[in-house]
Amino acid sequence: MTRVLVVNAGSSSLKLRLLGADDTVERSAEDLAEVRDWPAPDAVGHRIVHGGTRFTDPVLVDPDVRTALDELTALAPLHQPKSLDGLDAVSELYPDVPAVACFDTAFHTTIPDAAATYAIPAQWRERYAIRRYGFHGLSHAGCSRRVAELTGARRIVTAHLGAGASLCAVLDGRSVDTTMGFTPLEGLVMATRSGSVDPGLVLWLTEHEGLSPHEVAETLEKRSGLLALAGTADLREIDADSLAMQVYVHRIAASVASMAVSAGGLEALAFTGGVGENAAVVRTKVAERLAFLGVAVDDDGTTDGEVTARDAAVRTLVVPAREDLEIARGTRAALHVHGGR
């Protein structure tokens, strides 16, 4: 099996890449109609946001799996339907080509119970499968693997910064903590998402201001974050010394320090994602806040490479996000398990 069509369906975008046997990008598009003129793939790999507790590795999609994925929609109502729409559309186009689901939550299933468990009644945790799942796992897995190859580091923190944003603590190639939790709303300040807020605030808004749970959720998801702080969700339009930038950087730096605790130290820090790769000002400001951990950068604005300052104890890198490579890797592994189908 050589050629893999990678389908990455986000909440507001669709990215399609056809990768050859050596992972060379043969075709790329953002419209499914274009795929009809491409060479037929040997397999299709899909990014699926949520795998719940059942799916901890890439899996060949069959009717049972497809039904199970649909049942997980309640855990990621903004993202899962788009992923499944992409799965169905491409499966209709290539009905005889095996499809593999690769999960954003899977990389984080190795997080220890101490980091994954919420301090809420056991009956809630068990009945509703409530735990810290984490997301962006495909990006964190690929990024941390690349950092380990380049540096030999064992204790790594990866920062996936884009419209959505999260950090991951990686120890010896395994996720041991992350900033997103039961939903992708927890953690860092994002483009339109608030990140972590006091749960008491949510209760106060519903009880004292009469806002419905739906109104609160919509506001925290779509009208908060950088948009609420600066009037724009585009970091490129935000002044480097503004309150919005200060809040954004503060949350990232504080969370990197927290992730370092989970990893038992910090040997390498890697930035990836649209902001992580392109916003040198963010990397520099975060590094300044983390000087006490040995982080220092000499950042010339590179979008791919090392930016570690001379004599810094922690190596800092910029790694292009290549979720497509991680999906192709997972797709081939899943098909190998199923006898090369």
Tab-separated table of C-alpha atoms in Angstrom:
chain	number	residue	atom	x	y	z
A	1	MET	CA	0.000	0.000	0.000
A	2	THR	CA	1.553	3.254	-1.117
A	3	ARG	CA	-0.705	6.215	-1.752
A	4	VAL	CA	-2.776	7.697	1.099
A	5	LEU	CA	-5.442	10.364	0.773
A	6	VAL	CA	-5.483	12.388	3.995
A	7	VAL	CA	-8.768	14.089	4.890
A	8	ASN	CA	-8.536	16.754	7.584
A	9	ALA	CA	-12.003	18.201	8.165
A	10	GLY	CA	-11.996	20.981	10.750
A	11	SER	CA	-14.904	22.943	12.171
A	12	SER	CA	-14.619	25.521	9.366
A	13	SER	CA	-12.206	24.078	6.804
A	14	LEU	CA	-11.374	21.005	4.752
A	15	LYS	CA	-7.806	20.061	3.866
A	16	LEU	CA	-7.067	17.218	1.469
A	17	ARG	CA	-3.636	15.830	0.646
A	18	LEU	CA	-2.557	12.881	-1.438
A	19	LEU	CA	0.703	11.452	-0.100
A	20	GLY	CA	2.902	9.069	-2.042
A	21	ALA	CA	4.833	6.090	-0.681
A	22	ASP	CA	7.632	8.361	0.545
A	23	ASP	CA	5.118	10.861	1.999
A	24	THR	CA	5.703	13.295	-0.846
A	25	VAL	CA	2.674	15.545	-1.301
A	26	GLU	CA	1.365	14.626	-4.755
A	27	ARG	CA	-1.821	16.698	-4.610
A	28	SER	CA	-3.361	19.234	-2.265
A	29	ALA	CA	-6.790	20.865	-2.191
A	30	GLU	CA	-9.498	22.355	0.003
A	31	ASP	CA	-12.435	21.269	-2.145
A	32	LEU	CA	-13.597	17.684	-2.440
A	33	ALA	CA	-14.625	18.230	-6.057
A	34	GLU	CA	-10.946	18.492	-7.041
A	35	VAL	CA	-10.224	15.001	-5.701
A	36	ARG	CA	-12.289	13.410	-8.459
A	37	ASP	CA	-9.494	14.157	-10.936
A	38	TRP	CA	-6.712	12.800	-8.729
A	39	PRO	CA	-5.126	9.337	-8.956
A	40	ALA	CA	-7.100	6.877	-6.828
A	41	PRO	CA	-5.588	6.332	-3.362
A	42	ASP	CA	-4.787	2.945	-1.857
A	43	ALA	CA	-6.268	4.067	1.458
A	44	VAL	CA	-7.928	7.091	3.021
A	45	GLY	CA	-6.950	8.457	6.427
A	46	HIS	CA	-9.391	10.701	8.261
A	47	ARG	CA	-8.783	13.066	11.147
A	48	ILE	CA	-11.548	12.417	13.663
A	49	VAL	CA	-11.607	14.788	16.622
A	50	HIS	CA	-13.032	12.517	19.323
A	51	GLY	CA	-12.427	8.833	19.945
A	52	GLY	CA	-13.872	8.717	23.444
A	53	THR	CA	-12.525	5.988	25.707
A	54	ARG	CA	-12.985	3.240	23.111
A	55	PHE	CA	-10.686	4.379	20.307
A	56	THR	CA	-7.114	4.749	21.481
A	57	ASP	CA	-5.409	3.934	18.168
A	58	PRO	CA	-6.200	4.438	14.470
A	59	VAL	CA	-8.957	2.042	13.412
A	60	LEU	CA	-10.287	0.664	10.144
A	61	VAL	CA	-13.774	2.067	9.628
A	62	ASP	CA	-16.576	-0.484	9.313
A	63	PRO	CA	-20.323	-0.049	9.995
A	64	ASP	CA	-19.870	-0.696	13.725
A	65	VAL	CA	-17.090	1.860	14.014
A	66	ARG	CA	-19.043	4.402	11.975
A	67	THR	CA	-22.014	4.072	14.326
A	68	ALA	CA	-19.776	4.423	17.375
A	69	LEU	CA	-18.208	7.597	15.977
A	70	ASP	CA	-21.631	9.117	15.510
A	71	GLU	CA	-22.487	8.334	19.125
A	72	LEU	CA	-19.479	10.397	20.243
A	73	THR	CA	-20.836	13.569	18.623
A	74	ALA	CA	-22.224	14.802	21.947
A	75	LEU	CA	-18.656	15.059	23.272
A	76	ALA	CA	-17.522	17.317	20.398
A	77	PRO	CA	-20.650	18.813	18.790
A	78	LEU	CA	-18.770	21.537	16.909
A	79	HIS	CA	-16.107	19.289	15.394
A	80	GLN	CA	-17.249	15.677	15.177
A	81	PRO	CA	-20.062	16.252	12.635
A	82	LYS	CA	-17.659	17.911	10.184
A	83	SER	CA	-15.211	15.026	10.526
A	84	LEU	CA	-17.970	12.498	9.881
A	85	ASP	CA	-19.330	14.479	6.942
A	86	GLY	CA	-15.873	14.277	5.380
A	87	LEU	CA	-15.686	10.560	6.110
A	88	ASP	CA	-19.047	9.896	4.470
A	89	ALA	CA	-18.377	12.062	1.423
A	90	VAL	CA	-15.010	10.492	0.631
A	91	SER	CA	-16.317	6.982	1.333
A	92	GLU	CA	-19.054	7.608	-1.223
A	93	LEU	CA	-16.422	8.737	-3.718
A	94	TYR	CA	-14.164	5.716	-2.992
A	95	PRO	CA	-16.496	2.972	-1.698
A	96	ASP	CA	-13.951	0.185	-2.231
A	97	VAL	CA	-10.949	1.974	-0.694
A	98	PRO	CA	-10.304	1.221	2.998
A	99	ALA	CA	-10.878	4.171	5.318
A	100	VAL	CA	-9.033	4.619	8.602
A	101	ALA	CA	-10.072	6.937	11.430
A	102	CYS	CA	-7.206	8.684	13.253
A	103	PHE	CA	-8.143	10.431	16.482
A	104	ASP	CA	-7.085	13.740	17.990
A	105	THR	CA	-7.770	12.325	21.449
A	106	ALA	CA	-5.809	9.088	21.034
A	107	PHE	CA	-2.326	10.455	21.798
A	108	HIS	CA	-3.552	11.630	25.188
A	109	THR	CA	-4.904	8.284	26.393
A	110	THR	CA	-1.533	7.731	28.098
A	111	ILE	CA	-2.088	10.669	30.454
A	112	PRO	CA	-1.971	9.297	34.033
A	113	ASP	CA	-5.112	9.316	36.131
A	114	ALA	CA	-3.772	12.080	38.354
A	115	ALA	CA	-3.755	14.461	35.388
A	116	ALA	CA	-6.847	13.123	33.630
A	117	THR	CA	-9.325	12.979	36.516
A	118	TYR	CA	-11.694	15.757	37.544
A	119	ALA	CA	-12.542	16.029	41.248
A	120	ILE	CA	-16.250	15.400	40.742
A	121	PRO	CA	-18.497	12.530	41.967
A	122	ALA	CA	-17.504	9.099	40.687
A	123	GLN	CA	-21.021	8.446	39.403
A	124	TRP	CA	-20.673	11.421	37.056
A	125	ARG	CA	-17.241	10.338	35.873
A	126	GLU	CA	-18.384	6.788	35.209
A	127	ARG	CA	-21.871	7.424	33.834
A	128	TYR	CA	-20.880	10.176	31.423
A	129	ALA	CA	-17.255	9.150	30.744
A	130	ILE	CA	-16.071	12.478	32.099
A	131	ARG	CA	-12.306	12.890	32.092
A	132	ARG	CA	-9.691	15.160	30.548
A	133	TYR	CA	-9.444	13.842	27.003
A	134	GLY	CA	-7.201	16.453	25.377
A	135	PHE	CA	-7.166	17.339	21.693
A	136	HIS	CA	-4.736	18.291	18.892
A	137	GLY	CA	-3.162	14.904	19.575
A	138	LEU	CA	-2.159	14.287	15.967
A	139	SER	CA	-0.256	17.573	15.908
A	140	HIS	CA	1.353	17.041	19.317
A	141	ALA	CA	2.386	13.492	18.433
A	142	GLY	CA	4.010	14.464	15.158
A	143	CYS	CA	5.671	17.566	16.584
A	144	SER	CA	7.119	15.807	19.624
A	145	ARG	CA	8.420	12.952	17.494
A	146	ARG	CA	10.206	15.429	15.235
A	147	VAL	CA	11.698	17.277	18.210
A	148	ALA	CA	12.978	14.022	19.714
A	149	GLU	CA	14.594	13.121	16.377
A	150	LEU	CA	16.313	16.505	16.139
A	151	THR	CA	17.392	16.945	19.748
A	152	GLY	CA	17.235	13.599	21.534
A	153	ALA	CA	15.160	15.307	24.235
A	154	ARG	CA	12.992	13.142	26.503
A	155	ARG	CA	11.075	15.885	28.290
A	156	ILE	CA	9.293	18.009	25.716
A	157	VAL	CA	6.488	20.558	25.769
A	158	THR	CA	4.758	21.137	22.445
A	159	ALA	CA	2.718	24.281	21.851
A	160	HIS	CA	0.087	23.978	19.130
A	161	LEU	CA	-0.993	27.588	18.654
A	162	GLY	CA	-3.603	28.417	16.048
A	163	ALA	CA	-7.268	29.389	16.095
A	164	GLY	CA	-7.495	26.578	18.624
A	165	ALA	CA	-4.540	26.195	20.950
A	166	SER	CA	-3.202	23.673	23.419
A	167	LEU	CA	0.003	22.487	25.046
A	168	CYS	CA	1.164	18.937	25.655
A	169	ALA	CA	3.733	17.505	28.045
A	170	VAL	CA	5.578	14.606	26.408
A	171	LEU	CA	7.828	12.235	28.306
A	172	ASP	CA	9.699	9.573	26.337
A	173	GLY	CA	7.297	9.942	23.423
A	174	ARG	CA	4.109	9.641	25.487
A	175	SER	CA	1.619	12.346	26.368
A	176	VAL	CA	1.528	12.832	30.146
A	177	ASP	CA	-0.520	16.036	30.337
A	178	THR	CA	-2.260	18.580	28.147
A	179	THR	CA	-4.148	21.841	28.567
A	180	MET	CA	-7.441	20.950	26.868
A	181	GLY	CA	-9.795	18.756	28.854
A	182	PHE	CA	-13.254	17.236	28.546
A	183	THR	CA	-13.846	19.697	25.690
A	184	PRO	CA	-11.574	21.828	23.494
A	185	LEU	CA	-12.696	24.880	25.485
A	186	GLU	CA	-10.405	24.280	28.470
A	187	GLY	CA	-6.901	25.704	28.705
A	188	LEU	CA	-5.268	28.493	26.733
A	189	VAL	CA	-6.820	31.690	25.417
A	190	MET	CA	-7.679	31.068	21.761
A	191	ALA	CA	-8.936	33.060	18.788
A	192	THR	CA	-12.616	33.059	19.775
A	193	ARG	CA	-12.600	30.613	22.703
A	194	SER	CA	-12.148	31.775	26.271
A	195	GLY	CA	-9.990	28.935	27.477
A	196	SER	CA	-10.313	28.054	31.165
A	197	VAL	CA	-12.683	30.183	33.245
A	198	ASP	CA	-13.976	29.786	36.774
A	199	PRO	CA	-16.903	27.311	36.591
A	200	GLY	CA	-18.553	29.485	39.210
A	201	LEU	CA	-18.708	32.242	36.597
A	202	VAL	CA	-20.740	30.009	34.288
A	203	LEU	CA	-23.135	29.206	37.127
A	204	TRP	CA	-23.381	32.887	38.087
A	205	LEU	CA	-24.245	33.898	34.520
A	206	THR	CA	-27.013	31.311	34.288
A	207	GLU	CA	-28.448	31.869	37.765
A	208	HIS	CA	-28.096	35.646	38.229
A	209	GLU	CA	-28.133	37.017	34.696
A	210	GLY	CA	-30.667	34.585	33.288
A	211	LEU	CA	-28.488	33.466	30.396
A	212	SER	CA	-29.284	30.032	29.025
A	213	PRO	CA	-26.581	27.339	28.965
A	214	HIS	CA	-26.657	27.622	25.170
A	215	GLU	CA	-26.049	31.381	25.285
A	216	VAL	CA	-23.124	30.965	27.657
A	217	ALA	CA	-21.623	28.149	25.576
A	218	GLU	CA	-21.981	30.110	22.328
A	219	THR	CA	-20.313	33.141	23.888
A	220	LEU	CA	-17.414	31.213	25.400
A	221	GLU	CA	-16.855	29.319	22.138
A	222	LYS	CA	-17.407	31.992	19.502
A	223	ARG	CA	-17.257	35.476	21.054
A	224	SER	CA	-14.487	35.222	23.613
A	225	GLY	CA	-10.711	34.775	23.511
A	226	LEU	CA	-8.686	37.265	21.497
A	227	LEU	CA	-11.851	38.459	19.780
A	228	ALA	CA	-13.292	39.567	23.109
A	229	LEU	CA	-10.032	41.105	24.338
A	230	ALA	CA	-8.939	42.906	21.185
A	231	GLY	CA	-11.935	43.075	18.877
A	232	THR	CA	-10.238	40.735	16.410
A	233	ALA	CA	-9.454	37.029	16.402
A	234	ASP	CA	-6.440	37.597	14.124
A	235	LEU	CA	-3.281	37.787	16.227
A	236	ARG	CA	-1.508	39.616	13.399
A	237	GLU	CA	-3.771	42.611	13.998
A	238	ILE	CA	-3.112	42.797	17.752
A	239	ASP	CA	-0.559	45.214	19.190
A	240	ALA	CA	2.383	43.460	20.814
A	241	ASP	CA	2.008	45.496	24.023
A	242	SER	CA	-1.780	45.287	24.309
A	243	LEU	CA	-3.665	43.701	27.195
A	244	ALA	CA	-4.877	41.011	24.799
A	245	MET	CA	-1.298	39.998	24.005
A	246	GLN	CA	-0.338	40.090	27.673
A	247	VAL	CA	-3.209	37.807	28.647
A	248	TYR	CA	-2.496	35.463	25.722
A	249	VAL	CA	1.220	35.164	26.550
A	250	HIS	CA	0.637	34.901	30.300
A	251	ARG	CA	-1.642	31.897	29.884
A	252	ILE	CA	0.778	30.151	27.504
A	253	ALA	CA	3.850	30.712	29.684
A	254	ALA	CA	2.123	29.697	32.917
A	255	SER	CA	0.814	26.552	31.241
A	256	VAL	CA	4.231	25.636	29.803
A	257	ALA	CA	5.586	25.737	33.356
A	258	SER	CA	2.728	23.488	34.467
A	259	MET	CA	3.442	21.054	31.639
A	260	ALA	CA	7.111	21.000	32.629
A	261	VAL	CA	6.052	19.789	36.074
A	262	SER	CA	4.131	16.925	34.491
A	263	ALA	CA	7.083	15.989	32.276
A	264	GLY	CA	9.478	16.076	35.229
A	265	GLY	CA	11.500	18.866	33.663
A	266	LEU	CA	11.913	20.667	30.373
A	267	GLU	CA	14.552	19.851	27.775
A	268	ALA	CA	12.843	21.168	24.646
A	269	LEU	CA	9.985	23.538	23.844
A	270	ALA	CA	8.428	23.402	20.387
A	271	PHE	CA	6.027	25.821	18.695
A	272	THR	CA	3.735	24.630	15.924
A	273	GLY	CA	0.433	25.632	14.292
A	274	GLY	CA	-0.367	28.818	12.403
A	275	VAL	CA	0.500	31.170	15.270
A	276	GLY	CA	3.258	29.016	16.693
A	277	GLU	CA	5.046	28.892	13.347
A	278	ASN	CA	4.559	32.486	12.252
A	279	ALA	CA	4.354	34.731	15.328
A	280	ALA	CA	7.945	35.285	16.450
A	281	VAL	CA	6.716	37.960	18.839
A	282	VAL	CA	4.689	35.383	20.753
A	283	ARG	CA	7.605	32.964	20.927
A	284	THR	CA	9.926	35.705	22.184
A	285	LYS	CA	7.518	36.964	24.830
A	286	VAL	CA	6.768	33.435	26.056
A	287	ALA	CA	10.497	32.688	26.261
A	288	GLU	CA	11.086	35.846	28.301
A	289	ARG	CA	8.520	34.696	30.847
A	290	LEU	CA	10.163	31.256	31.002
A	291	ALA	CA	13.743	32.426	31.494
A	292	PHE	CA	13.732	30.942	35.012
A	293	LEU	CA	13.353	27.486	33.411
A	294	GLY	CA	16.330	28.049	31.125
A	295	VAL	CA	14.365	29.108	28.038
A	296	ALA	CA	15.889	31.807	25.845
A	297	VAL	CA	15.538	32.399	22.124
A	298	ASP	CA	17.373	34.158	19.336
A	299	ASP	CA	14.378	34.303	17.038
A	300	ASP	CA	14.843	35.680	13.526
A	301	GLY	CA	11.291	34.846	12.486
A	302	THR	CA	11.966	31.387	11.083
A	303	THR	CA	8.973	29.173	10.372
A	304	ASP	CA	10.968	25.933	10.559
A	305	GLY	CA	14.057	25.410	12.648
A	306	GLU	CA	15.788	25.964	15.972
A	307	VAL	CA	15.661	29.368	17.668
A	308	THR	CA	17.570	28.526	20.848
A	309	ALA	CA	19.750	31.323	22.165
A	310	ARG	CA	23.391	30.569	22.865
A	311	ASP	CA	23.951	28.853	26.218
A	312	ALA	CA	20.221	28.369	26.870
A	313	ALA	CA	19.491	25.253	28.923
A	314	VAL	CA	16.294	24.450	27.021
A	315	ARG	CA	16.222	23.989	23.265
A	316	THR	CA	13.437	25.873	21.490
A	317	LEU	CA	12.231	24.906	18.029
A	318	VAL	CA	9.666	25.872	15.422
A	319	VAL	CA	8.149	22.781	13.814
A	320	PRO	CA	5.697	23.004	10.887
A	321	ALA	CA	2.410	21.309	11.679
A	322	ARG	CA	2.084	18.158	9.562
A	323	GLU	CA	-0.961	16.338	10.833
A	324	ASP	CA	-1.185	14.750	7.395
A	325	LEU	CA	2.032	12.799	8.017
A	326	GLU	CA	0.751	11.550	11.358
A	327	ILE	CA	-2.561	10.500	9.794
A	328	ALA	CA	-0.789	8.680	6.954
A	329	ARG	CA	1.441	6.950	9.475
A	330	GLY	CA	-1.550	5.848	11.535
A	331	THR	CA	-3.444	4.733	8.444
A	332	ARG	CA	-0.629	2.463	7.296
A	333	ALA	CA	-0.239	1.025	10.800
A	334	ALA	CA	-3.950	0.240	11.082
A	335	LEU	CA	-4.035	-1.458	7.689
A	336	HIS	CA	-0.962	-3.495	8.572
A	337	VAL	CA	-2.799	-4.798	11.657
A	338	HIS	CA	-5.689	-5.808	9.403
A	339	GLY	CA	-3.490	-7.797	7.074
A	340	GLY	CA	-2.648	-5.091	4.546
A	341	ARG	CA	-6.212	-4.349	3.575
